[in-house]
mmCIF file of C-alpha atoms and ligand atoms in Angstrom:
data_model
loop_
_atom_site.group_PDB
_atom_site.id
_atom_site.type_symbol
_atom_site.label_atom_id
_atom_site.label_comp_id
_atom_site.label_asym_id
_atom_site.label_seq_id
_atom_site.Cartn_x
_atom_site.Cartn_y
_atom_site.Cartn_z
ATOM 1 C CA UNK A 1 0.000 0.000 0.000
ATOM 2 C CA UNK A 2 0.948 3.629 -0.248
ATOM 3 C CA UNK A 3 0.515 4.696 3.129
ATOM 4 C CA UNK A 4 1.391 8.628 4.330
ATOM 5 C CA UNK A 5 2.505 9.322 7.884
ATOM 6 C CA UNK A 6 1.806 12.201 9.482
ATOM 7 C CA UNK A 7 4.564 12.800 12.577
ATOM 8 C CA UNK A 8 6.804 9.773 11.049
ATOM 9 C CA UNK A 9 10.261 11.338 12.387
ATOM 10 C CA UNK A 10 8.757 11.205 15.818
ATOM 11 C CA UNK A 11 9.217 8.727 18.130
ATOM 12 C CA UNK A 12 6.306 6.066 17.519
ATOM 13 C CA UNK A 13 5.643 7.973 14.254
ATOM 14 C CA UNK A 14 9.410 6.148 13.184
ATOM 15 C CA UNK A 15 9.249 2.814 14.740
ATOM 16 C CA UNK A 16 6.380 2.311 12.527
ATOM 17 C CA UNK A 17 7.647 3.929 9.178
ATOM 18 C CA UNK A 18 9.999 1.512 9.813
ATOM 19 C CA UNK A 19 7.987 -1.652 10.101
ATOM 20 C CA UNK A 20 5.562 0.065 7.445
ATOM 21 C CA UNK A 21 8.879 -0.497 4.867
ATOM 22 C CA UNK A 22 9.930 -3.731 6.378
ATOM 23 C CA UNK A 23 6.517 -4.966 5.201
ATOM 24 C CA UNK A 24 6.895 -3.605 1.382
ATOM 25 C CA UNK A 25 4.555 -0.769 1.621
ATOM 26 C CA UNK A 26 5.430 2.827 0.233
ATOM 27 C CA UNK A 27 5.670 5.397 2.952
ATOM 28 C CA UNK A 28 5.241 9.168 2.468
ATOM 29 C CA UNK A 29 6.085 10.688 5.573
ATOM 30 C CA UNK A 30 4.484 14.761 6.547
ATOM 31 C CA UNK A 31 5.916 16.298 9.814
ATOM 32 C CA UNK A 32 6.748 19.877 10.331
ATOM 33 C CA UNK A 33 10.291 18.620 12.802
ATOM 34 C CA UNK A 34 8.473 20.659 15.470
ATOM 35 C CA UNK A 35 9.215 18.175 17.582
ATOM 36 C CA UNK A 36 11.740 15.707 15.898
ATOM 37 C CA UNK A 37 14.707 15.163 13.956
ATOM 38 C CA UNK A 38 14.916 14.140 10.164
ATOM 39 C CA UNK A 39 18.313 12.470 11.097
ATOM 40 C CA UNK A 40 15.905 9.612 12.564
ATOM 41 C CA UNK A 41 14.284 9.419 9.218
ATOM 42 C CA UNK A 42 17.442 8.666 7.447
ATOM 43 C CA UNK A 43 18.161 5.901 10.269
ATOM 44 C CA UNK A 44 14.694 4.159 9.002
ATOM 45 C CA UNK A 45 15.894 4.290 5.552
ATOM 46 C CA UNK A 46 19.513 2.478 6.917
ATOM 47 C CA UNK A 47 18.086 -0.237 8.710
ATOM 48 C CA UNK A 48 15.064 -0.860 6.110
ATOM 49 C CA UNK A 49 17.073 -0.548 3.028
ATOM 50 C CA UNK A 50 14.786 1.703 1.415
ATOM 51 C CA UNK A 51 13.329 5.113 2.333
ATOM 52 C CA UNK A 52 10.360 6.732 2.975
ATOM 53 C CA UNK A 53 9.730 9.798 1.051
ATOM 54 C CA UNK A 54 9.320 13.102 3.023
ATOM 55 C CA UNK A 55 7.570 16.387 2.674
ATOM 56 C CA UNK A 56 8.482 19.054 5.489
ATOM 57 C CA UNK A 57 4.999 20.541 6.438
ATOM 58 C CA UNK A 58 2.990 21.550 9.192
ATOM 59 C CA UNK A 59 -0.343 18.992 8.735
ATOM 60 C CA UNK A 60 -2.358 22.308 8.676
ATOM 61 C CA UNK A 61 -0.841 23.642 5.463
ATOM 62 C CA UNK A 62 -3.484 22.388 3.463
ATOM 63 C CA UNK A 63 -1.455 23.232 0.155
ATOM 64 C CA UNK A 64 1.477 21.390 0.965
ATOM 65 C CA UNK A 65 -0.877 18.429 2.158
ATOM 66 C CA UNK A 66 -2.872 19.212 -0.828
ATOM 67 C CA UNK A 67 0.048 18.844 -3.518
ATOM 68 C CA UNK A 68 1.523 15.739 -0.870
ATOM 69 C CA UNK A 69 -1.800 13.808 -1.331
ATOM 70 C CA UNK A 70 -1.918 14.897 -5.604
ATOM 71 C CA UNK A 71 1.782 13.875 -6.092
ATOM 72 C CA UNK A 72 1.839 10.179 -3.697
ATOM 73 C CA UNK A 73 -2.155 8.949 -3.984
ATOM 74 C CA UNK A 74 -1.795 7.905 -0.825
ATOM 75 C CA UNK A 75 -4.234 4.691 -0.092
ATOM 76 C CA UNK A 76 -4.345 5.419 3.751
ATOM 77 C CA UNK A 77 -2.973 7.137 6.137
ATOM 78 C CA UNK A 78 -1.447 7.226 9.579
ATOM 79 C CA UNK A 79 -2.045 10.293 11.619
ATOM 80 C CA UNK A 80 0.632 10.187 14.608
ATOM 81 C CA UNK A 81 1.089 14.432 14.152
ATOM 82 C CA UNK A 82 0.112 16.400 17.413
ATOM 83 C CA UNK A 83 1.305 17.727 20.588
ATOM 84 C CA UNK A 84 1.617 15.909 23.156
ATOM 85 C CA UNK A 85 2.758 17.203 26.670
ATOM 86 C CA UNK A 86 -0.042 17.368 29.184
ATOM 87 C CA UNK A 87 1.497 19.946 31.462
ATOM 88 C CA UNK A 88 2.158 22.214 28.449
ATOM 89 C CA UNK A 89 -1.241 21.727 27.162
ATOM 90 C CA UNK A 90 -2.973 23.571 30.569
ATOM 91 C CA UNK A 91 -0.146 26.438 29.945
ATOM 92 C CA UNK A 92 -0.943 26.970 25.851
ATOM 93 C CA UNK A 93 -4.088 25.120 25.728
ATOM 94 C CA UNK A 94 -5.112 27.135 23.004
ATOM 95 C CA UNK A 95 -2.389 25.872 20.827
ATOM 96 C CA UNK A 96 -2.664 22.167 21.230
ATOM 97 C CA UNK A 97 -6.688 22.691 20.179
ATOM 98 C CA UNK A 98 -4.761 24.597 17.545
ATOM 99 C CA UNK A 99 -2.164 22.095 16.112
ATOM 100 C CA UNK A 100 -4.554 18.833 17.048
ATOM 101 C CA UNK A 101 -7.720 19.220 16.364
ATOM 102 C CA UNK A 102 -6.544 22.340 13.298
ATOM 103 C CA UNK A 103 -4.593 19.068 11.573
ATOM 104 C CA UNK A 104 -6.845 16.541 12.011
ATOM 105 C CA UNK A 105 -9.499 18.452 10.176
ATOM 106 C CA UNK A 106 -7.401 19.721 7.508
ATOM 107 C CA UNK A 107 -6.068 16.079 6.947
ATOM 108 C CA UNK A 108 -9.867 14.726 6.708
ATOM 109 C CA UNK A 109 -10.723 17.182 4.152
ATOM 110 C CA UNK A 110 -7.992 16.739 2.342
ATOM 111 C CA UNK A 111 -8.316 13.163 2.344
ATOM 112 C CA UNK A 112 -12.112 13.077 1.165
ATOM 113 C CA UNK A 113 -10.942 15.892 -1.631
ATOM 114 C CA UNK A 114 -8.229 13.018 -2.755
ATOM 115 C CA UNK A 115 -10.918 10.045 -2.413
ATOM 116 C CA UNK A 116 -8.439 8.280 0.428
ATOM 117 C CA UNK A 117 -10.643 6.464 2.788
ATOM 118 C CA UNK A 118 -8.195 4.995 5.714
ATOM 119 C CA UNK A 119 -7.096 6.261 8.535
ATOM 120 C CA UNK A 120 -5.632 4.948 11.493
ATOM 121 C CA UNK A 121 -5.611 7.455 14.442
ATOM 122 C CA UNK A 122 -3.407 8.151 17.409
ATOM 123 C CA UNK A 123 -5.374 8.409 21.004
ATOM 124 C CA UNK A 124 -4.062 7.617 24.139
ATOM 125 C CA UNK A 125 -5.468 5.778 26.921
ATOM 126 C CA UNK A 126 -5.425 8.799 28.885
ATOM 127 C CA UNK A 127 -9.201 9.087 27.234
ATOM 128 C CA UNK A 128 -10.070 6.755 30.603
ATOM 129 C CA UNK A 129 -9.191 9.056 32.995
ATOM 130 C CA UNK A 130 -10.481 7.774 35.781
ATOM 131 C CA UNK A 131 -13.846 7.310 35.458
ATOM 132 C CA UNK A 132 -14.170 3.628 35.759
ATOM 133 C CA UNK A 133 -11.107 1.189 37.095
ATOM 134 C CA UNK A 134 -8.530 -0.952 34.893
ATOM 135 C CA UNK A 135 -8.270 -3.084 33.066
ATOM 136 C CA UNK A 136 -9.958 -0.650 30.925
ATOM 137 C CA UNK A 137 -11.737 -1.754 27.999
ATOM 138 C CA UNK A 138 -12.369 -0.146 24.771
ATOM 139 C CA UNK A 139 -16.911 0.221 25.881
ATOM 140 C CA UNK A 140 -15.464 2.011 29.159
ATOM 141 C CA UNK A 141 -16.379 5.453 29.669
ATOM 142 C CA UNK A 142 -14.523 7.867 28.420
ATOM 143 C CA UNK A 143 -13.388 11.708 28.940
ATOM 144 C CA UNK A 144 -10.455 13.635 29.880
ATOM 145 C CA UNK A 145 -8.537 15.632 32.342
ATOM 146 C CA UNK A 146 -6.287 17.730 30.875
ATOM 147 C CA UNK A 147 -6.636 20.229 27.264
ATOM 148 C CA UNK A 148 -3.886 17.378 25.597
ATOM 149 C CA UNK A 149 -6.572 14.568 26.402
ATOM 150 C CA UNK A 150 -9.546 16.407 25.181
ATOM 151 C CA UNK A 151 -8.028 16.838 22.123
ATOM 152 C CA UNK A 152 -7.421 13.180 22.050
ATOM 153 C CA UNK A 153 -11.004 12.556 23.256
ATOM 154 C CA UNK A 154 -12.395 14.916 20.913
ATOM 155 C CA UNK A 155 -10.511 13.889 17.858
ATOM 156 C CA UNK A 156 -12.130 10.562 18.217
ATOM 157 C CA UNK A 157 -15.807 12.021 18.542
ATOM 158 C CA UNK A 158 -14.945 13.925 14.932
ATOM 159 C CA UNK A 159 -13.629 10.649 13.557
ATOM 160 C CA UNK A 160 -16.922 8.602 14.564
ATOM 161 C CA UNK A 161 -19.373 12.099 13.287
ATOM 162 C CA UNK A 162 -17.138 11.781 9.784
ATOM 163 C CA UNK A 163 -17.319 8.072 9.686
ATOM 164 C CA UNK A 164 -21.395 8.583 9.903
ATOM 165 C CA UNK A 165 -21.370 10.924 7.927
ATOM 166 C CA UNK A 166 -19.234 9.283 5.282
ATOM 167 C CA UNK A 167 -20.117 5.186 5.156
ATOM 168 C CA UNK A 168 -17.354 5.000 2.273
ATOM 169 C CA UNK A 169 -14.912 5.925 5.210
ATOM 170 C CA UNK A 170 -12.693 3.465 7.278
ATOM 171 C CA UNK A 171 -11.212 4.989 10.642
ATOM 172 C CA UNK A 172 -9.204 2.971 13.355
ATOM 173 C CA UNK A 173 -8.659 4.876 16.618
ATOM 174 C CA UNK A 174 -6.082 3.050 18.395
ATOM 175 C CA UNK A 175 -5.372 3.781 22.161
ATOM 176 C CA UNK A 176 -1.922 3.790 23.054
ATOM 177 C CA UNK A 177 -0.893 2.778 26.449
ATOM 178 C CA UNK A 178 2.540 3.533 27.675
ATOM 179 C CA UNK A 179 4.955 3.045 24.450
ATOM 180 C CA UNK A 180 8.375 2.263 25.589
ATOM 181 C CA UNK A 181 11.187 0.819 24.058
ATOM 182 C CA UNK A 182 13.062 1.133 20.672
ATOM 183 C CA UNK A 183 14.391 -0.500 17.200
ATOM 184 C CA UNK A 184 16.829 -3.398 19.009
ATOM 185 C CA UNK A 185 19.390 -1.838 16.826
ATOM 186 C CA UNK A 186 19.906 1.465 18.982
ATOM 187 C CA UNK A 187 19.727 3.921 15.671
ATOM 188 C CA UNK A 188 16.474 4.655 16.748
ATOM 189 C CA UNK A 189 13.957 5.556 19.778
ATOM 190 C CA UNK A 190 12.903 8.498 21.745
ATOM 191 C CA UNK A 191 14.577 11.820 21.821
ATOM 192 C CA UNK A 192 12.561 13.932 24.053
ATOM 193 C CA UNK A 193 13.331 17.920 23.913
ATOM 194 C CA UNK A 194 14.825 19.216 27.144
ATOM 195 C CA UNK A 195 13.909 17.284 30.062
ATOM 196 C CA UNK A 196 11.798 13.967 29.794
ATOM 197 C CA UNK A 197 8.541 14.298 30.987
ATOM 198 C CA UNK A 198 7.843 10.264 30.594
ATOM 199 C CA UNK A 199 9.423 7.709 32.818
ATOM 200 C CA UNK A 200 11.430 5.557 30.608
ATOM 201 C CA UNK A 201 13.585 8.495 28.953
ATOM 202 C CA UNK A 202 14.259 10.076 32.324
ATOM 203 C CA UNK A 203 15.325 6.686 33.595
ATOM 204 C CA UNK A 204 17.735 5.847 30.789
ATOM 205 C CA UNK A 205 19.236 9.628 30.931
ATOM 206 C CA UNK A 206 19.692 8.801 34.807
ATOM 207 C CA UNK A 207 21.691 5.092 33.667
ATOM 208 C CA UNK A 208 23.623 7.729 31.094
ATOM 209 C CA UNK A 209 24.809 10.170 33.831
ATOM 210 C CA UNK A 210 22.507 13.046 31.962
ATOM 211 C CA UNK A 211 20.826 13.495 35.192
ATOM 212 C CA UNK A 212 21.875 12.413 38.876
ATOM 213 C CA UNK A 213 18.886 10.579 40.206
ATOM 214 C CA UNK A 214 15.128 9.562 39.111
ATOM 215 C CA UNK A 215 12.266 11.647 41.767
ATOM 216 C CA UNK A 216 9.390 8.919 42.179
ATOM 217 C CA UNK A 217 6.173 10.389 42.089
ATOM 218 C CA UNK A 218 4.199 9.078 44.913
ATOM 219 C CA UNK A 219 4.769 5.887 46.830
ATOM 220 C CA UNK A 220 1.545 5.898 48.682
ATOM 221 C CA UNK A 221 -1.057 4.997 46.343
ATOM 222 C CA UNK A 222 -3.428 1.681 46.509
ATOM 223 C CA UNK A 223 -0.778 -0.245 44.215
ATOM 224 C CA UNK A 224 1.061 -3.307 45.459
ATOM 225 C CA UNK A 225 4.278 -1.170 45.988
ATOM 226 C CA UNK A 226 2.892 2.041 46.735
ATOM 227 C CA UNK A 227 4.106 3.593 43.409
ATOM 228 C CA UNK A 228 1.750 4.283 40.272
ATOM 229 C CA UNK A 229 1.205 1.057 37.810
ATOM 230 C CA UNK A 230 0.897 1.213 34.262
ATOM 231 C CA UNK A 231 0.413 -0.567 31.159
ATOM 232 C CA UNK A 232 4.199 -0.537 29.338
ATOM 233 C CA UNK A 233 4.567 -1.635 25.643
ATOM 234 C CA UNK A 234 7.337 -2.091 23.325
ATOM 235 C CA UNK A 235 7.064 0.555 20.793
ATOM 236 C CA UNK A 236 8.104 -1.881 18.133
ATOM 237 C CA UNK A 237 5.051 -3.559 19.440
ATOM 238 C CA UNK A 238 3.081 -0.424 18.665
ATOM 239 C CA UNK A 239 4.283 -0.603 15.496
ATOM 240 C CA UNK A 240 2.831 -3.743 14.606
ATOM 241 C CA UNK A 241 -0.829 -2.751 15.939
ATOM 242 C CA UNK A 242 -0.649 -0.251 13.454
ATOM 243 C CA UNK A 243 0.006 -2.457 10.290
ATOM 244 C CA UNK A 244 -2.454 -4.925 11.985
ATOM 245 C CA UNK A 245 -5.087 -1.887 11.982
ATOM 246 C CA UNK A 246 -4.469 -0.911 8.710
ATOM 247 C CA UNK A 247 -4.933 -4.573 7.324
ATOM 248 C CA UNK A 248 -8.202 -4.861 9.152
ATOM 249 C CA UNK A 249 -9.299 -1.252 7.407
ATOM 250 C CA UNK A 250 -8.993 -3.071 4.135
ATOM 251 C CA UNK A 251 -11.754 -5.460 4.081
ATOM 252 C CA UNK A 252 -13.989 -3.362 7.037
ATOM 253 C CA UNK A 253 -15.533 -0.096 6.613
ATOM 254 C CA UNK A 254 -16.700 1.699 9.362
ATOM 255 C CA UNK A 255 -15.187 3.430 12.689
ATOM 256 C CA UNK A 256 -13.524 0.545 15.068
ATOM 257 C CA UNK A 257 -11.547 1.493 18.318
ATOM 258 C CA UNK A 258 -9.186 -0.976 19.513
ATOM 259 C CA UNK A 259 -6.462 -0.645 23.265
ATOM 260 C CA UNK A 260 -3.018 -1.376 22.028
ATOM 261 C CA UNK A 261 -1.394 -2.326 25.490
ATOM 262 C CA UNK A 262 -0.150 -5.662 26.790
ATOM 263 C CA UNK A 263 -2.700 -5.702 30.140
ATOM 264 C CA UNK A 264 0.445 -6.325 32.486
ATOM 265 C CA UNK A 265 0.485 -3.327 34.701
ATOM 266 C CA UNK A 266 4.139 -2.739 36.197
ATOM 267 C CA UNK A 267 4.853 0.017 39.089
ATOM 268 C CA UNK A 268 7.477 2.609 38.910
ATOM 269 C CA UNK A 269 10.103 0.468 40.745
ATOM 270 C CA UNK A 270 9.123 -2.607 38.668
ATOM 271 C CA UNK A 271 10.817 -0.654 35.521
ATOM 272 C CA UNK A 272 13.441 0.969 37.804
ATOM 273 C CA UNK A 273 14.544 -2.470 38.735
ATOM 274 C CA UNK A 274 13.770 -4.210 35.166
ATOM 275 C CA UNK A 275 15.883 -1.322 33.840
ATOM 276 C CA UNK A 276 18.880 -2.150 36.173
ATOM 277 C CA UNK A 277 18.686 -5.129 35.630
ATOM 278 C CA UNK A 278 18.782 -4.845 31.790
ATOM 279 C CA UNK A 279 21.811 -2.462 31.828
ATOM 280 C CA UNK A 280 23.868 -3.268 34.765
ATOM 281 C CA UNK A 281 23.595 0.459 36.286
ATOM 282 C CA UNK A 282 22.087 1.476 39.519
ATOM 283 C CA UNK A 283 19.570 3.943 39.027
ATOM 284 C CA UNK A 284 19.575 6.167 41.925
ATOM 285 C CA UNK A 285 16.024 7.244 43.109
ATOM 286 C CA UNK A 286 14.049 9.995 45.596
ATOM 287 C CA UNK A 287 10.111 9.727 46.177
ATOM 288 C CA UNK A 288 8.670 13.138 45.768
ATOM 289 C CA UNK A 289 5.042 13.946 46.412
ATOM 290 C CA UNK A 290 2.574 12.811 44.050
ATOM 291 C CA UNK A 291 2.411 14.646 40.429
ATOM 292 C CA UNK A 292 -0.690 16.321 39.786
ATOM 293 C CA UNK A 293 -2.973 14.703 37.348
ATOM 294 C CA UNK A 294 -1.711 11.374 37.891
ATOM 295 C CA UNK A 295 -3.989 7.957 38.028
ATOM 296 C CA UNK A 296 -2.966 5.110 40.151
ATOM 297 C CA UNK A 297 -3.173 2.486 38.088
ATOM 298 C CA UNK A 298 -3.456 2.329 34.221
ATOM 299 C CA UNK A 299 -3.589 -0.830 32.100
ATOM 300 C CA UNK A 300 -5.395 -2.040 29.263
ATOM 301 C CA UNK A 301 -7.480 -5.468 28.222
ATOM 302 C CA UNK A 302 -6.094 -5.912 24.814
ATOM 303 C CA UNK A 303 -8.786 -8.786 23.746
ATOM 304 C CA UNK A 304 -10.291 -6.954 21.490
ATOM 305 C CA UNK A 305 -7.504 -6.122 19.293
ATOM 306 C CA UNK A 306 -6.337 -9.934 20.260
ATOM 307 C CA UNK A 307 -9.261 -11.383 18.239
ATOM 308 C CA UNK A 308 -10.198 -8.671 16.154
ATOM 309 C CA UNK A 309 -6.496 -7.886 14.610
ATOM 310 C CA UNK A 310 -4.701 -10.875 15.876
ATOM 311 C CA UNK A 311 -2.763 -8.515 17.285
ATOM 312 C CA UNK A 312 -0.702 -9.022 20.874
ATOM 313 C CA UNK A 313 2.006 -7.298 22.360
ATOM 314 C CA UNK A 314 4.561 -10.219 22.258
ATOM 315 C CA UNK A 315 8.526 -7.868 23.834
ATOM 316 C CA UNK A 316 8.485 -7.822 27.824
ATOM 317 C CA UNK A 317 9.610 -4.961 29.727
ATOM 318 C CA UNK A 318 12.958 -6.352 30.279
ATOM 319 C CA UNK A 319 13.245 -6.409 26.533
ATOM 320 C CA UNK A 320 12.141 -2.282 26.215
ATOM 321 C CA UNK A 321 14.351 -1.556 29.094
ATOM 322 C CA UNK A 322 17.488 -2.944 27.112
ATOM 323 C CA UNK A 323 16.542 -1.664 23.661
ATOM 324 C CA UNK A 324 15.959 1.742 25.146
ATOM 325 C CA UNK A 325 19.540 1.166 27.167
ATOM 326 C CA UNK A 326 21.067 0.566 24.326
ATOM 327 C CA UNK A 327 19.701 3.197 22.161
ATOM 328 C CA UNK A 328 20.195 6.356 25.033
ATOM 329 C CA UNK A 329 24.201 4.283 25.509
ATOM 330 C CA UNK A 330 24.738 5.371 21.610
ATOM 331 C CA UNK A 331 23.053 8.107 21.393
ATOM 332 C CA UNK A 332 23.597 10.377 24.654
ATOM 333 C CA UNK A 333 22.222 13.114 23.244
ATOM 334 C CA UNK A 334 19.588 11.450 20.825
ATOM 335 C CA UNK A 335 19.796 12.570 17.075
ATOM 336 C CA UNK A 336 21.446 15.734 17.860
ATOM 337 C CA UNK A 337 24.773 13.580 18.136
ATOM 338 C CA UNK A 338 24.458 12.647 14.123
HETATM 339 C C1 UD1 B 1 1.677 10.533 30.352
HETATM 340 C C2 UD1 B 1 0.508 11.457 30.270
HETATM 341 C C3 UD1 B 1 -0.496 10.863 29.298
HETATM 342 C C4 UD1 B 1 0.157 10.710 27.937
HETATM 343 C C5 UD1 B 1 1.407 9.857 28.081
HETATM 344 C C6 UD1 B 1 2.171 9.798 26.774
HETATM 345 C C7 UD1 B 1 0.372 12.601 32.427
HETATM 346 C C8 UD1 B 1 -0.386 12.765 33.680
HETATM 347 N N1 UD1 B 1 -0.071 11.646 31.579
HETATM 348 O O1 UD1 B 1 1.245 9.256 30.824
HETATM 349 O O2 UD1 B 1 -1.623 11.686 29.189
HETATM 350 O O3 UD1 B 1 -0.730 10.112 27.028
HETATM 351 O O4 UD1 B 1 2.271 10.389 29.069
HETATM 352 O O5 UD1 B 1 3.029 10.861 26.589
HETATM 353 O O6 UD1 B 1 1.339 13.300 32.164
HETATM 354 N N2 UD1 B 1 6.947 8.940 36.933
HETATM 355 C C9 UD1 B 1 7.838 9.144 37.980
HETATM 356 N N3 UD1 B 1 8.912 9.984 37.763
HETATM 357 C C10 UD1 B 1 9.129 10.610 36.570
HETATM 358 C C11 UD1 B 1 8.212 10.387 35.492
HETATM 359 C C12 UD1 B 1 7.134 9.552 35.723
HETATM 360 O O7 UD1 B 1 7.670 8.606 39.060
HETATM 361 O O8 UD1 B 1 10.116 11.373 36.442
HETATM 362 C C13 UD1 B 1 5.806 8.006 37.138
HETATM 363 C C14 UD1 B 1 4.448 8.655 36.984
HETATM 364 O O9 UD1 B 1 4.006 9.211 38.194
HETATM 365 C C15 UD1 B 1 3.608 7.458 36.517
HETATM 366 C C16 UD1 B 1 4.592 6.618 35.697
HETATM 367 O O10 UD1 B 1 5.882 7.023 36.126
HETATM 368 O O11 UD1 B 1 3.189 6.678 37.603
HETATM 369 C C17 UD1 B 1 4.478 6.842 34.207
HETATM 370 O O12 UD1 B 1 4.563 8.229 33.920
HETATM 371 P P1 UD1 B 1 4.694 8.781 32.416
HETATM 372 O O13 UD1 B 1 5.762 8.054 31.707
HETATM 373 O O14 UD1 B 1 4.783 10.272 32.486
HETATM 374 O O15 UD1 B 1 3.334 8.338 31.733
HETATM 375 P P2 UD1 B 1 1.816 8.634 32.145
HETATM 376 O O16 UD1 B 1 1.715 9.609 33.233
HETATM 377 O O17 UD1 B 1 1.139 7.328 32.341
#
């Protein structure tokens, strides 16, 4: 298939170009580098053997989408493109309903203008907030906390009014759990601008000696150990779901939501040990009060995608903690060291 990526330098956005060419497809990638490198574009191209094209563009410009979609005919697409930091989205809330819900719209009318029917959409599993208790599944109520998660939750609401609108349309929201991990080769995996707000990058610049010690947020919640759980997958994982997705697209129509998570929930000293464990360094630690906005315990049922995609996150944690060991070891200072 000919398949264009929105956000496909980014961090899940190039995992997945990359198993996109692995598979034989034709990738055309759109990202505006906001918030990524093109070096890890030209990494894909290494380790596939073949490259995806790329068109530097904000998702918004509709005439550089426009001329993308005339000149590639793409037959679906992947939209990963968005921001994505949910304490900078209650400082500049204004641009993340801007940039997310602005490109999302833009990309749907462009696609109907082009005839291109598919598209597989990245949400988050922060659409669960807490208003019911894990393992979530994908009939659980949702809303959102934060502006980042309402545009997340509200993205999804256009995609089902457009796919009702529009029965010719195919739409896969997929809900991401906690994406960890990169390509076992170390050229890729995530770079995060200034300091990581996730746990796995901050814990693998702590095992680089880019920062001194990890701060624990919260050890007294109603989890076995007292620190938050959540549902960790391999981003290579990831990556499969979404050429799983896109395969079930082709023969159903319609708007179909599916968890992409393994259902294993594992605290914050579960992947502070697994990570020691997977690169030999002690990862020195401080619990600091709670951070605001977090959920105890987050974790997915993935049956649904199990029997609907045949689709199951297969890499452990052990596995993500080395490959993202590995990667941060090469790269200190991500793709700013090409
Ligand atoms: C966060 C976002 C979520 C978003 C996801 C992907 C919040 C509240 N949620 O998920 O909306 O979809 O990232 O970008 O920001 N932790 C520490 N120390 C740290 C960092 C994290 O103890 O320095 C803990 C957290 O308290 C949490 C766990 O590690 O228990 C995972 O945190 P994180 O990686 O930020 O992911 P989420 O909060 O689940």
């Amino acid at each position: 298939m000919r398949v264009l990526v929105t956000g496909g330098a980014g961090y899940i956005g190039s995992h997945t170009t990359l198993a996109l060419l692995k598979e034989g497809h034709d990738v055309l990638v759109v990202d505006d580098l906001s918030n990524s490198s093109v070096e890890s574009l030209h990494r894909v191209a290494e380790l596939a053997g073949r490259e995806a094209g790329f068109v530097e563009a904000n998702v918004r410009d509709e005439a550089a989408l426009d001329a993308a979609f005339a000149d590639f005919t793409p037959e679906a697409v992947i939209h990963f493109a968005g921001w994505k930091a949910v304490g900078e989205s209650t400082q500049i809330p204004l641009v993340y309903y801007r940039e997310n819900l602005g490109s999302t719209i833009t990309l749907l009318e462009v696609m109907a203008q082009h005839g291109c029917r598919s598209i597989v959409f990245s949400s988050s599993a922060t659409v669960y907030g807490e208003l019911s208790e894990p393992p979530f599944t994908e009939d659980a109520p949702t809303g959102a906390t934060n502006p980042y998660g309402r545009t997340k939750h509200m993205i999804e609401q256009i995609l089902a009014d457009v796919a009702a609108a529009d029965d010719q349309l195919r739409v896969a929201v997929l809900r991401y759990f906690n994406p960890i991990g990169a390509d076992e080769s170390g050229r890729i995996g995530e770079d995060p601008k200034g300091i990581p707000n996730n746990l796995l990058p901050f814990v693998a610049q702590v095992a680089a000696g880019r920062r001194e010690k990890l701060m624990v947020f919260g050890d007294d919640y109603p989890t076995p150990d007292g620190t938050g759980t959540r549902d960790y997958i391999h981003v290579v994982d990831l990556a499969a779901g979404h050429l799983a997705a896109l395969g079930h697209l082709q023969d159903h129509d319609g708007y179909h939501v599916w968890n992409l998570g393994t259902g294993q929930p594992s605290s914050v000293l579960d992947i502070v040990h697994a990570f020691e464990k997977a690169s030999g360094v002690t990862i020195p630690y401080e619990v600091a009060p709670r951070r605001p906005g977090d959920v105890a315990s987050s974790f997915a049922d993935p049956k649904l995608a199990q029997t609907e995609l045949g689709w199951r996150a297969e890499l452990s944690v052990e596995q993500a903690c080395a490959d993202t060991h590995r990667w941060q070891a090469a790269n200190p200072n991500g793709f700013a060291d090409a």
